[in-house]
Coordinates of C-alpha atoms in Angstrom, one line a residue:
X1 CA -8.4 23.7 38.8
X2 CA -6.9 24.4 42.3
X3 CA -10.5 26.3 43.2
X4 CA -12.5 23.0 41.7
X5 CA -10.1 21.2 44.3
X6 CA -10.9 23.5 47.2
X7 CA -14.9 23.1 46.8
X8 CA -14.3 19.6 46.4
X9 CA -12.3 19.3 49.7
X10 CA -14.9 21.8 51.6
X11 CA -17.6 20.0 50.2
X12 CA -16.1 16.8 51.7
X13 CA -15.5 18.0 54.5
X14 CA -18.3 19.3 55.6
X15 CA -20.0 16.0 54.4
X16 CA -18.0 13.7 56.1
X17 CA -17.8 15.8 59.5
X18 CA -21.5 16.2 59.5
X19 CA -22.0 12.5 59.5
X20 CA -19.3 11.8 62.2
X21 CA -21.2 14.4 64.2
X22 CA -24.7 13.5 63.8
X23 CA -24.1 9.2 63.6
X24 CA -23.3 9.0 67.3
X25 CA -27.3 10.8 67.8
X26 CA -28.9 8.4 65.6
X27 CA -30.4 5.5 67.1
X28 CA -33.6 4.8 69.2
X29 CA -35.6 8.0 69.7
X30 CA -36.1 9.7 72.8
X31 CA -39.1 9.1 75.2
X32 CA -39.4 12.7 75.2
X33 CA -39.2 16.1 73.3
X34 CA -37.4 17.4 76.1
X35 CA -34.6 14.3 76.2
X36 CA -33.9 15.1 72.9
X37 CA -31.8 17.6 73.4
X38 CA -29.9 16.0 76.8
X39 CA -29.8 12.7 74.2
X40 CA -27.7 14.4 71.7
X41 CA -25.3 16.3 73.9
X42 CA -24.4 13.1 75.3
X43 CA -24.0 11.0 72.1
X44 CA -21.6 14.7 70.6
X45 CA -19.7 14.7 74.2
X46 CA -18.5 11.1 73.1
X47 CA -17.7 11.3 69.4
X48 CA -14.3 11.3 68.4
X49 CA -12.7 14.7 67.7
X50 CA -12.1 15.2 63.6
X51 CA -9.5 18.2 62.6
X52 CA -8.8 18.7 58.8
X53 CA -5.1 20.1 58.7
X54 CA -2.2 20.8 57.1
X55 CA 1.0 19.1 57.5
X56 CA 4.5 19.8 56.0
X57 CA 5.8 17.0 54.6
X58 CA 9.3 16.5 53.0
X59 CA 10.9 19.8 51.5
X60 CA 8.3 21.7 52.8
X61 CA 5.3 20.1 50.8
X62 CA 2.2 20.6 52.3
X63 CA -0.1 16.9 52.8
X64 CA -4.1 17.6 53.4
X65 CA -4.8 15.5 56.3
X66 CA -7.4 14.6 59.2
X67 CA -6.9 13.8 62.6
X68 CA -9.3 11.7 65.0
X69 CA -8.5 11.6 68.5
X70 CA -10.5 9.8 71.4
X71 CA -13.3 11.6 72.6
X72 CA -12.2 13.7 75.7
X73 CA -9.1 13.4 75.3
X74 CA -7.6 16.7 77.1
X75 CA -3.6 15.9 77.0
X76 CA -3.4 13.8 80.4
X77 CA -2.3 10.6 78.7
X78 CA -0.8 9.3 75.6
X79 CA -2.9 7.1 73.1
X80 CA -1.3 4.8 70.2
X81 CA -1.0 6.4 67.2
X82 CA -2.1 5.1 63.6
X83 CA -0.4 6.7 60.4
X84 CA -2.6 6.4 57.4
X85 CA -1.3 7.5 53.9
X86 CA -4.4 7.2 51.1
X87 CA -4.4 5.2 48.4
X88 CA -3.7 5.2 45.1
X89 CA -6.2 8.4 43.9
X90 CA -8.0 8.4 46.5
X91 CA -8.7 11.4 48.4
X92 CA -7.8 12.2 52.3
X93 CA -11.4 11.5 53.6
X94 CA -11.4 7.7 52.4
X95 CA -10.3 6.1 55.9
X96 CA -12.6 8.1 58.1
X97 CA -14.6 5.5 58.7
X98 CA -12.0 3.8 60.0
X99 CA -10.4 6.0 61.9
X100 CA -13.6 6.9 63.8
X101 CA -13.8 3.1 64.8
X102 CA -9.8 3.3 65.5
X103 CA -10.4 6.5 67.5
X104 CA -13.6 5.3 70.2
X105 CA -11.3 2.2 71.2
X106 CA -8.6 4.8 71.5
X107 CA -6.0 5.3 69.0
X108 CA -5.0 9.1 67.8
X109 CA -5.4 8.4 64.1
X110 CA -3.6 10.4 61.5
X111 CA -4.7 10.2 57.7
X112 CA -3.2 11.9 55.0
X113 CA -3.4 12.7 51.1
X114 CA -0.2 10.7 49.7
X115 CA 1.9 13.6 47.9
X116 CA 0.9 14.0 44.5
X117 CA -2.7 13.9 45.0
X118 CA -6.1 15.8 45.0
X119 CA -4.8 18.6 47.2
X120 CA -1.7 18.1 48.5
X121 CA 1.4 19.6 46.9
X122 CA 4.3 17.8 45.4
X123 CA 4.1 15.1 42.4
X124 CA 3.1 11.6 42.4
X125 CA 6.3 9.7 43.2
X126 CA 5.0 6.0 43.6
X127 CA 6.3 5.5 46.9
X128 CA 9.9 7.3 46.0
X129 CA 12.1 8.7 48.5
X130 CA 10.0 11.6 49.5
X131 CA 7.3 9.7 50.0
X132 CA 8.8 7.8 52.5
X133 CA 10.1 10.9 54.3
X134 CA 6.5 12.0 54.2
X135 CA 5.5 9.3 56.4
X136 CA 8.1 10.1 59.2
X137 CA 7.5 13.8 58.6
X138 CA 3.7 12.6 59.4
X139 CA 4.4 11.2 62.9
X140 CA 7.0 14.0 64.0
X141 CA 3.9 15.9 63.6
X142 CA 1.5 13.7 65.2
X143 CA 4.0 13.1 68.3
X144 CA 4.4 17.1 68.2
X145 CA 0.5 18.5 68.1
X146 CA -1.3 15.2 69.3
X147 CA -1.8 13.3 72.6
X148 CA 0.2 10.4 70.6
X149 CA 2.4 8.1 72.7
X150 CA 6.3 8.0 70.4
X151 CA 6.7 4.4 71.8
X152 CA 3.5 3.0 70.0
X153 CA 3.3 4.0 66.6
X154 CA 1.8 1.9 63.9
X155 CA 1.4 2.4 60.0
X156 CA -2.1 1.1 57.9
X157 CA -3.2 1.4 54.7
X158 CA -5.0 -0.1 51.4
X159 CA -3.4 -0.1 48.4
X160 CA -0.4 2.2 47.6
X161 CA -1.2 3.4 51.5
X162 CA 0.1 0.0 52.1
X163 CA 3.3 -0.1 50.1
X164 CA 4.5 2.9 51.7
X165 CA 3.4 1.8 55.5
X166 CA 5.9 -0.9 54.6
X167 CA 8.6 0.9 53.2
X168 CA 8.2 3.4 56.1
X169 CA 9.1 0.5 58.2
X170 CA 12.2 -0.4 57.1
X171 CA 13.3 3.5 57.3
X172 CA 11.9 4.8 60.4
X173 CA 12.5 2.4 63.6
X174 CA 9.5 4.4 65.6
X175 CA 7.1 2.1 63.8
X176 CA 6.0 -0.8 66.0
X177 CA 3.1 -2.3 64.0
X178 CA 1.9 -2.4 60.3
X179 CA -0.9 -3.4 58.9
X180 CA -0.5 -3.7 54.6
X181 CA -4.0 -4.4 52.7
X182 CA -3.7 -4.9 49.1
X183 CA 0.1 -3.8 48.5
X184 CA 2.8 -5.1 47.0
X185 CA 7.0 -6.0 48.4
X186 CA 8.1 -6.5 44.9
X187 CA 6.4 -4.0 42.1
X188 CA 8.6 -5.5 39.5
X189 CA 6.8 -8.8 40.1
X190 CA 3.3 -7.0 40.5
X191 CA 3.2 -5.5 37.0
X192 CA 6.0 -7.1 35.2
X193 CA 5.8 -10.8 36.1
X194 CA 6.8 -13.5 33.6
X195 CA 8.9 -9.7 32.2
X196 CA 5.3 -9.2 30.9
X197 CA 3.7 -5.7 31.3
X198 CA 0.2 -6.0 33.1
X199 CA -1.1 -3.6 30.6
X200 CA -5.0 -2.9 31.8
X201 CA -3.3 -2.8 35.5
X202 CA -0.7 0.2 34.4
X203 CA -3.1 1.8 31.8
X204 CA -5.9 2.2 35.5
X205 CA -3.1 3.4 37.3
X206 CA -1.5 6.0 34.9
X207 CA -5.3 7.0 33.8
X208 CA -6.4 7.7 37.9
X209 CA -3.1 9.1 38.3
X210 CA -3.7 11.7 35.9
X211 CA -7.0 12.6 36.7
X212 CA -6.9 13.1 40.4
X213 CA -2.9 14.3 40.6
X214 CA 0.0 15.0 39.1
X215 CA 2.3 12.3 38.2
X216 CA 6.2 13.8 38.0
X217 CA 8.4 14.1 35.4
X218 CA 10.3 10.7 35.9
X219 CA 7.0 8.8 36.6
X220 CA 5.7 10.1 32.9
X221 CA 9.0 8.9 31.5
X222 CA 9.2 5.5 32.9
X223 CA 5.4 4.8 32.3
X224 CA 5.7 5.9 28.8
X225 CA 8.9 3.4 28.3
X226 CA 6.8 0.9 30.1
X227 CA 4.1 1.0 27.7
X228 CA 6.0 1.3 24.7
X229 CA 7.7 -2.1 25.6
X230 CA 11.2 -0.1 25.5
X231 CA 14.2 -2.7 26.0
X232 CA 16.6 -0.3 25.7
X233 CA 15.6 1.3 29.2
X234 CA 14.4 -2.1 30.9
X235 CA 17.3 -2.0 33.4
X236 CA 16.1 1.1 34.6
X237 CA 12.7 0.6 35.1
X238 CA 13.7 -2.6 36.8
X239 CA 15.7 -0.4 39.1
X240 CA 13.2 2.1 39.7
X241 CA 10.9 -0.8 40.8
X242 CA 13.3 -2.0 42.9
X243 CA 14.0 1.0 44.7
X244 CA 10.2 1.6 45.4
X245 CA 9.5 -2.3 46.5
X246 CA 9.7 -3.4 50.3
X247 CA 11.4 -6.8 49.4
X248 CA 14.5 -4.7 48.5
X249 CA 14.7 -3.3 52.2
X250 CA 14.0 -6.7 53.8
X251 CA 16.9 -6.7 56.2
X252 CA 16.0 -3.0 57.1
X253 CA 12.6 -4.5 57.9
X254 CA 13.4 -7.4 60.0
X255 CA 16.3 -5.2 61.8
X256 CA 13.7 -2.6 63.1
X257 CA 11.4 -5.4 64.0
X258 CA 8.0 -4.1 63.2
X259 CA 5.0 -6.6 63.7
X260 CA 3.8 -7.0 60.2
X261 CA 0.0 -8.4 58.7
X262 CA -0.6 -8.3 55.0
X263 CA -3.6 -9.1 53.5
X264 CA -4.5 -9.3 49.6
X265 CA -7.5 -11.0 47.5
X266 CA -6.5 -14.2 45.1
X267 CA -7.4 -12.2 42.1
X268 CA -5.9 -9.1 42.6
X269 CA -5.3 -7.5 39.3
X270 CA -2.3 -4.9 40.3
X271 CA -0.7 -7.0 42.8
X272 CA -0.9 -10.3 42.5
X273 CA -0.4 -12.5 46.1
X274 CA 2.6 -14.7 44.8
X275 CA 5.1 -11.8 45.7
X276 CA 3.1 -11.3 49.0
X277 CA 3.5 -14.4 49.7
X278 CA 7.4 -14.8 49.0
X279 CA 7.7 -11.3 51.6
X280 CA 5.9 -13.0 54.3
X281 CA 7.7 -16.3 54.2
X282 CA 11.7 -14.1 54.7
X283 CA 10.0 -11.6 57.7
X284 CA 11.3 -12.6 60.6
X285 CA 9.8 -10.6 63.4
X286 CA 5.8 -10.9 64.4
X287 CA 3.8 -11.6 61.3
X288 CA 0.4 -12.5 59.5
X289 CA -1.0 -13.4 56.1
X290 CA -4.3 -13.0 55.0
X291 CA -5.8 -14.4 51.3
X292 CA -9.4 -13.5 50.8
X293 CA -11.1 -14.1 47.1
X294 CA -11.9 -11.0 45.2
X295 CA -9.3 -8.7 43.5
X296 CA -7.8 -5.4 44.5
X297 CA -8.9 -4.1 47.9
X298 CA -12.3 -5.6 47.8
X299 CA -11.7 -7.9 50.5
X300 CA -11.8 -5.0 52.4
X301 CA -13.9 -2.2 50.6
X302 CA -16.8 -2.5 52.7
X303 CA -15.0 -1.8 55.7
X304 CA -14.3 1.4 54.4
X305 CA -17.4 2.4 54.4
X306 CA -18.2 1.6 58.3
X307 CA -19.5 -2.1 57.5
X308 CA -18.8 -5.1 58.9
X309 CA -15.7 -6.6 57.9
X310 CA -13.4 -9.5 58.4
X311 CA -10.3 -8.0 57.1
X312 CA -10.7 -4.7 59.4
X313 CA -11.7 -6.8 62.2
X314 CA -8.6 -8.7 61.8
X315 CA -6.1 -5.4 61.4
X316 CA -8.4 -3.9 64.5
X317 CA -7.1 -7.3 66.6
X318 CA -3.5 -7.3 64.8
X319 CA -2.7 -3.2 66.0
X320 CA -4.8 -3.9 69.4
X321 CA -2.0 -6.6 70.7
X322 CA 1.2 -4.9 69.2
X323 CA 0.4 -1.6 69.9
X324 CA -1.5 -1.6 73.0
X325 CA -0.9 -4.9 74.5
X326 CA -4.2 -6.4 74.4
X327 CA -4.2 -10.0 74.8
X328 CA -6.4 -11.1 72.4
X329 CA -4.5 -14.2 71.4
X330 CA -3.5 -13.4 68.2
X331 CA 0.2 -13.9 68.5
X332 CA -0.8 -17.6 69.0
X333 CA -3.1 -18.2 66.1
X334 CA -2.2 -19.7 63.3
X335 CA -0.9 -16.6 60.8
X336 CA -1.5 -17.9 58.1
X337 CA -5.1 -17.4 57.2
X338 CA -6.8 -17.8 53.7
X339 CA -10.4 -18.4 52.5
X340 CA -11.3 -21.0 50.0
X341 CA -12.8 -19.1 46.9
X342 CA -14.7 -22.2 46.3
X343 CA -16.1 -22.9 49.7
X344 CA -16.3 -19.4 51.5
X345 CA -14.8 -20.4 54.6
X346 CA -11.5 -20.0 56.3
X347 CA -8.3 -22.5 56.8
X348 CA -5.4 -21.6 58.8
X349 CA -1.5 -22.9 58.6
X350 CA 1.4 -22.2 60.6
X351 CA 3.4 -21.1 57.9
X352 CA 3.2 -20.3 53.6
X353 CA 4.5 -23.7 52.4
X354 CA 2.0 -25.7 54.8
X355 CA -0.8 -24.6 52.2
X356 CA 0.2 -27.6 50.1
X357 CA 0.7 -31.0 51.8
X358 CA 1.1 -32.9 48.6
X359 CA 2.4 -31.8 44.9
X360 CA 0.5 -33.9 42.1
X361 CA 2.2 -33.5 38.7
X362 CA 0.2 -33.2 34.9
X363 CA 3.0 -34.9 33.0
X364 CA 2.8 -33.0 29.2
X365 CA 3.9 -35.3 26.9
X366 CA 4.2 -35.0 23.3
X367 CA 4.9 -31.8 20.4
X368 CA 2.1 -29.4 20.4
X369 CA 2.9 -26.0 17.7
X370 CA 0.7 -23.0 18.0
X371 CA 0.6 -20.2 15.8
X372 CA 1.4 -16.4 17.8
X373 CA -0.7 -13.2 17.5
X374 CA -4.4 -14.7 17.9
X375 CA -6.5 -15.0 21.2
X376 CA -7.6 -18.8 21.7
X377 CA -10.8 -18.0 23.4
X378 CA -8.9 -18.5 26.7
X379 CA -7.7 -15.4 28.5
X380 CA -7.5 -14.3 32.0
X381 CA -11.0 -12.4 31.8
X382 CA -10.9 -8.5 32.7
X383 CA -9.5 -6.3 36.0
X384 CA -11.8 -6.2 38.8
X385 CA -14.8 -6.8 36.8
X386 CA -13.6 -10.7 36.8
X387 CA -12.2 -11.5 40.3
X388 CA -15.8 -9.6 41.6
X389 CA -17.6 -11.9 39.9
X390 CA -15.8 -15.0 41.1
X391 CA -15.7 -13.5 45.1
X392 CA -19.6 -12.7 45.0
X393 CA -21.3 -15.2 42.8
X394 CA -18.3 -17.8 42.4
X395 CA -18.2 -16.9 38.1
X396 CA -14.5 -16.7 37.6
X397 CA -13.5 -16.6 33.5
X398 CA -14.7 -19.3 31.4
X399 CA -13.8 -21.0 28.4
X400 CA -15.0 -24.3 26.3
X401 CA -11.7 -26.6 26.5
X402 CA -13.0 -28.8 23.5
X403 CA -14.0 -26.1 21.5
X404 CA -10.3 -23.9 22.2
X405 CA -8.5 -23.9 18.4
X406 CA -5.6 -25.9 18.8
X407 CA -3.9 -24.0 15.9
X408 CA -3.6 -21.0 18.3
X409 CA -4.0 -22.8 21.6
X410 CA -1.9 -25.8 23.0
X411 CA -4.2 -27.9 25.7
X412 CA -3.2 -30.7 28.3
X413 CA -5.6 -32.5 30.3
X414 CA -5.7 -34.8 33.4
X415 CA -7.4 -37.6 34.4
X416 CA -10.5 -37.4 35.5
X417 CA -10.4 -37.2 39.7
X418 CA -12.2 -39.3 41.5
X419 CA -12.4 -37.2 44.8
X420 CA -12.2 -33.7 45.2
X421 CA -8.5 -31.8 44.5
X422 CA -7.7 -29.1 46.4
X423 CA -5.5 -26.6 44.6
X424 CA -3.9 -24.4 47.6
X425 CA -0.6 -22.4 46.7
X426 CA 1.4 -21.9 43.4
X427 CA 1.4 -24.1 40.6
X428 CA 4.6 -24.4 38.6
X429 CA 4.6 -25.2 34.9
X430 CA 8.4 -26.6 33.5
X431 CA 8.5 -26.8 29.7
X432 CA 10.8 -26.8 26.5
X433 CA 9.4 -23.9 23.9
X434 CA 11.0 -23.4 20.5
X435 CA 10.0 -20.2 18.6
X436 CA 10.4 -19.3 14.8
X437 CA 11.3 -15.7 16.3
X438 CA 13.9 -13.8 18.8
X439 CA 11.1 -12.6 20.7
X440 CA 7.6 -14.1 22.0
X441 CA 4.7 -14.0 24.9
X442 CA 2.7 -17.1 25.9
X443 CA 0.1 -17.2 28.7
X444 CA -0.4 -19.9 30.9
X445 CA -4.0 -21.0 32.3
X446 CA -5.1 -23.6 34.8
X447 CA -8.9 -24.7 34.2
X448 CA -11.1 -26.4 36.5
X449 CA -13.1 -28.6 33.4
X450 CA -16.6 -30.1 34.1
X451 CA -18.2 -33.4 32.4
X452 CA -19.4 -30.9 29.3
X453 CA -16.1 -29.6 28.9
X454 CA -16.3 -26.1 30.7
X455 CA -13.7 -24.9 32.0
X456 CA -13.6 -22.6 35.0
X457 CA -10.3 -20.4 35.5
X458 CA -8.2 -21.3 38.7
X459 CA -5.2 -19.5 37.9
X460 CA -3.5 -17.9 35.0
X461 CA 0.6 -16.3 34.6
X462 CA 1.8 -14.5 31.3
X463 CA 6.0 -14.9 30.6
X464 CA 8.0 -13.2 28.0
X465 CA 11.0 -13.7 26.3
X466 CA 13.4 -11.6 24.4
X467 CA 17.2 -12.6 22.4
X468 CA 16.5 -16.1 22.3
X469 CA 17.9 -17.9 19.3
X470 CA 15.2 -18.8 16.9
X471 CA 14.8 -22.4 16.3
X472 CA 16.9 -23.3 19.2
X473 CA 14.9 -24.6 22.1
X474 CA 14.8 -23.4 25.8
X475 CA 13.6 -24.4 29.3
X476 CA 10.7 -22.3 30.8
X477 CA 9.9 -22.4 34.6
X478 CA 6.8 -20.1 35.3
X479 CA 4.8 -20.0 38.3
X480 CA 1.0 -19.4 37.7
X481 CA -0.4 -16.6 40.3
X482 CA -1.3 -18.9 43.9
X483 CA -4.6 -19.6 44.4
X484 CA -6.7 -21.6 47.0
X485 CA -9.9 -23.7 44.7
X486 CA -11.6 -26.8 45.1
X487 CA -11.6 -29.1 42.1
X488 CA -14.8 -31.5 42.3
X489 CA -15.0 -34.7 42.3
X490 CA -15.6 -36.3 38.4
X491 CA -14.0 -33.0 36.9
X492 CA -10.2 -32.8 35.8
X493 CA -7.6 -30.0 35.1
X494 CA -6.5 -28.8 31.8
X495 CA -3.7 -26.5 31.5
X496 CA -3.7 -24.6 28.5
X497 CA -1.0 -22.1 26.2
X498 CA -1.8 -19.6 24.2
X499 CA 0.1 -16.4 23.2
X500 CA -2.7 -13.8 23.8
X501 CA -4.4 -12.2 26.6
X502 CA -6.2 -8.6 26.7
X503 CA -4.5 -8.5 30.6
X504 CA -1.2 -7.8 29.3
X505 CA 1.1 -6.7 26.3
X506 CA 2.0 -9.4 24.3
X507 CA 6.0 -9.1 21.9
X508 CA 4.6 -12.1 19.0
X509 CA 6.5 -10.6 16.2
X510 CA 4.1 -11.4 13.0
X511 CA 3.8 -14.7 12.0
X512 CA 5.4 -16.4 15.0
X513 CA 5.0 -20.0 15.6
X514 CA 5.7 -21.9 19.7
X515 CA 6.7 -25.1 19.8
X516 CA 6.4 -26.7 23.3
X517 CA 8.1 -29.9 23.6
X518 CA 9.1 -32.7 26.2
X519 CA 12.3 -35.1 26.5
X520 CA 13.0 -38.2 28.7
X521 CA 16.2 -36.1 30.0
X522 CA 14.3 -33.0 30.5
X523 CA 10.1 -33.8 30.9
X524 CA 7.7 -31.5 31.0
X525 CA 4.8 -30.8 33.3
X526 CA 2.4 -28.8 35.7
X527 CA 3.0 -29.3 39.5
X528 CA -0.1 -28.4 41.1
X529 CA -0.1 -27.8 45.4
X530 CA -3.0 -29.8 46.9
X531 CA -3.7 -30.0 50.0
X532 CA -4.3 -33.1 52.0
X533 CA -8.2 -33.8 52.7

C-alpha cells in the first residue's frame, strides 16, 4: 500500500509540476523559431516556484506538503503567507491551482495533506487536538524555511481545510485572516440536527475516509456508535463534536481578532448553512458571509481547477485587504452576500437577520394522524446529486402535493399569493405532536406548489425525539435548513410531515402513529422570512 501511495504521489507530482511549468509558455506562438526558445525562458523565469516537502507536524508526524513562493523571490523581503490544510480525502495537490494564482500576486503559499491522509503519517482525527497543532506546526515551518512575513499570516481552506483554518484561529493568535469554504462552527448541528443522524452525509465521509486514510481508533468507535443510533454513548459523541466545532472556541476567536469570510452553498449536504449562519452573526471582529446555491464545495469547485470563480475571487479580495492592506473596499461592502437560487443573481445585507424584512405565518389548524415507518413520496432528494441539479438547471426535489398519501403524510397549504414571495433565511415550524411510542423521527419540508399541484422543494429539517411519554403531547420548535427562493406569483406554500427520508436515520419503532395538533393557548404554524420587494 505505502508503494501504491508513493507512485501515486510521484505520479502527481510530476503531473501537476509539469503543467505549472509549461502553462506560463502557452499562449500566442512565437513569430519565430528562434523566439521560441527566448519566449519560454521568460514565461519559466516568472512562474511561481513549487517545492513538494516534508513537514513535521505534531509529535513528530510527517505532513506531505507543497510550497509556492513568488517567482524571484531570493529572501530580500517578506511576502504574506497562506496556510492550506486539504480537505476531507483529498490529496496535497488539490489547491495548486490556487496557490499558483495566490503566489503571482505574491503570497508564500503553504498546502498540506491533513494528518491522516494519502501520505501523510498519523490518523484521521477530524480536526482533534493534533490537528490543530498541525496547523501552527505548519507556519513555524513556513516562518522558518520561507520568505514568509510572521506578522501576516492567514489560513484557507474548503471543506474540513476550512474547519480547522477556523479552529487554528482561536488557538494560534499569529493568524490574521481566514478564509472558511464549505465548513462547519457547530458539527453537532451539521450531522446531527433535529438529534437526527445525517446518515448518506456520515456513510460519504466514513466511506472516503477509509479509502484514502486511516481513520483512528476513537474516530472508528464514535462513527460506529453514531450509526448504530447508540443512546447510551450520545453524551459523548455530543462532546466529541463539541470539542472539534469552532462555535465552542468563540470567545478564543473573537479575542485573537482574526478577520473571518465563510462561504457555503444552500444545499450543502454535510454542513448545512443554518449553523454558519448562527457563527457569523456572534464574531465580532472583521467578517463576511457568503450563500451561493449548490451543495458542498461546489460553489467553489471550479476554482479549484484554475477557472473563473466568484467565490475565489471574493477570498482573493478578502486575504488581499487583511493581509496585505490593499484597499479594495471590501471592509465597506455590505458582508453579507448571498445569491438567489431562483434568480442567479446576488443581494447584499448589512447583517444575517436583515435577510428577512417581514415574517408571514401558515397558521396549521386542525388534527392531522400519520402512520410512521413509510416514505410519503416527499423526501429531501439525494447528496450532491440534488442540490447540483437545483444550482445548474434550477430542478431541486419534487413531489405531487395532491397526490402525497395523507395516511403517511400530513400536508398544510397556503393561500394562493398573488405577488411573488421571497423566502430569504430560516423558516421555523411550532407544533404540538402526540406519538403512540417513546421514540419517533418526522421530517419537515417546505414546497414551492404550482397551479397543477407540483411541488418544488425550498427547504427541508429532520427532528428526533427520544423518552417522551406516549400519548402525552409535546411542543416541537424546528428550524427548516435557511434558504434564499423566490415563490411566483399564483403559486402557494405547502408544508408537509412525514416520518421518512433516505437523507437521514429515522427511530419509528413499528407501528407508530404522529399526531400533530393545534390549540387556541398554544397554535401551531410555519413562520416563513420574506423579504420586502
Amino acid at each position: 500500500m505505502g508503494q501504491h501511495r508513493n507512485a501515486l504521489r510521484t505520479t502527481a507530482i510530476g503531473t501537476v509540476s509539469a503543467a505549472l511549468l509549461a502553462g506560463p509558455a502557452v499562449g500566442a506562438a512565437p513569430a519565430t523559431p528562434v523566439a521560441q526558445p527566448q519566449a519560454r525562458a521568460q514565461a519559466q523565469s516568472t512562474a511561481a516556484d513549487v517545492r513538494f516537502v516534508d513537514i513535521e507536524g505534531d509529535g513528530g508526524t510527517v505532513l506531505k506538503a507543497n510550497v509556492v513562493t513568488p517567482a524571484g523571490a531570493d529572501g530580500s523581503r517578506r511576502y504574506p503567507v497562506i496556510v492550506l490544510p486539504t480537505s476531507w480525502a483529498m490529496p496535497q495537490t488539490e489547491y495548486l491551482a490556487q496557490a499558483k494564482e495566490l503566489a503571482d500576486s505574491g503570497y508564500v503559499v503553504v498546502s498540506y495533506n491533513s494528518r491522516g491522509f494519502w501520505q501523510s503519517g498519523g490518523y484521521i482525527e477530524v480536526a482533534g487536538p493534533p490537528d490543530i497543532a498541525d496547523a501552527s506546526k505548519v507556519i513555524d515551518w513556513a516562518l522558518a524555511n520561507t520568505p514568509a512575513d510572521p506578522a501576516r499570516v492567514g489560513m484557507a481552506g474548503v471543506s474540513y481545510g476550512a474547519g480547522i483554518g477556523l479552529l487554528a484561529a482561536a488557538h494560534d493568535k499569529r493568524i490574521k485572516a481566514v478564509v472558511a469554504l464549505s465548513g462547519w462552527a457547530d458539527l453537532i448541528n451539521s450531522i446531527y440536527s433535529g438529534r437526527t443522524q445525517h446518515l448518506q452525509a456520515a456513510l460519504m465521509l466514513t466511506g472516503a475516509g477509509y479509502v484514502t486514510g486511516r481513520p483512528s481508533p476513537e474516530l472508528q468507535r464514535i462513527m460506529s456508535d453514531f450509526l448504530t443510533s447508540n443512546l447510551a454513548r450520545e453524551e459523548e459523541m455530543l462532546e466529541w463534536g463539541k470539542r472539534r466545532s469552532p462555535a465552542a472556541y468563540l470567545d478564543k476567536i473573537n479575542a485573537n481578532g482574526a478577520a473571518i469570510m465563510l462561504g457555503n452553498a444552500w444545499g450543502d449536504s454535510l454542513f448545512p448553512p443554518n449553523q454558519y449562519a448562527d457563527f457569523y452573526e456572534k464574531l465580532t471582529g472583521p467578517k463576511r458571509l457568503e450563500f451561493r446555491p449548490g451543495d458542498h464545495a461546489t460553489a467553489e469547485g471550479t476554482g479549484l481547477l484554475g477557472l473563473p470563480n466568484d467565490t475565489w475571487t471574493s477570498a482573493h479580495r478578502w486575504l488581499d485587504h487583511y493581509l496585505k492592506g490593499t484597499d479594495n473596499g471590501v471592509d465597506r461592502e455590505q458582508p453579507v452576500r448571498i445569491k438567489s437560487r431562483s434568480t442567479g443573481e446576488y443581494e447584499s445585507y448589512p447583517d444575517w437577520k436583515s435577510l428577512a424584512a417581514t415574517e408571514r405565518k401558515i397558521e396549521l389548524g386542525g388534527t392531522k394522524k400519520i402512520h410512521a415507518n413509510i416514505d410519503s413520496g416527499a423526501n429531501g432528494g439525494v447528496i450532491f446529486l440534488s442540490s447540483i441539479l437545483d444550482q445548474f438547471a434550477k430542478l431541486p426535489p419534487m413531489a405531487s402535493i395532491p397526490l402525497l398519501p395523507r395516511s403517511f403524510a400530513a400536508v398544510w397549504q397556503s393561500e394562493r399569493y398573488s405577488s411573488k414571495q421571497m423566502v430569504r433565511g430560516t423558516a421555523r415550524l411550532h407544533t404540538t405532536v402526540t406519538s403512540t411510542k417513546e421514540s419517533g423521527t418526522l421530517v419537515a419540508y417546505l414546497y414551492d406548489v404550482g397551479p397543477l399541484g407540483l411541488g418544488k422543494l425550498v427547504s427541508n429539517a429532520p427532528y428526533t425525539f427520544h423518552g417522551t411519554t406516549p400519548g402525552k403531547p409535546f411542543a416541537v420548535d424546528l428550524e427548516l435548513f435557511s434558504t434564499a427562493y423566490d415563490v411566483p406569483a399564483g403559486h402557494r406554500l405547502a408544508l408537509v410531515v412525514d416520518t421518512v427520508d433516505p437523507l437521514y436515520i429515522e427511530h419509528n419503532p413499528s407501528g407508530a402513529q404522529l399526531t400533530f395538533s393545534s390549540s387556541a393557548a398554544d397554535p401551531s404554524s410555519l413562520t416563513v422570512p420574506l423579504r420586502e420587494k
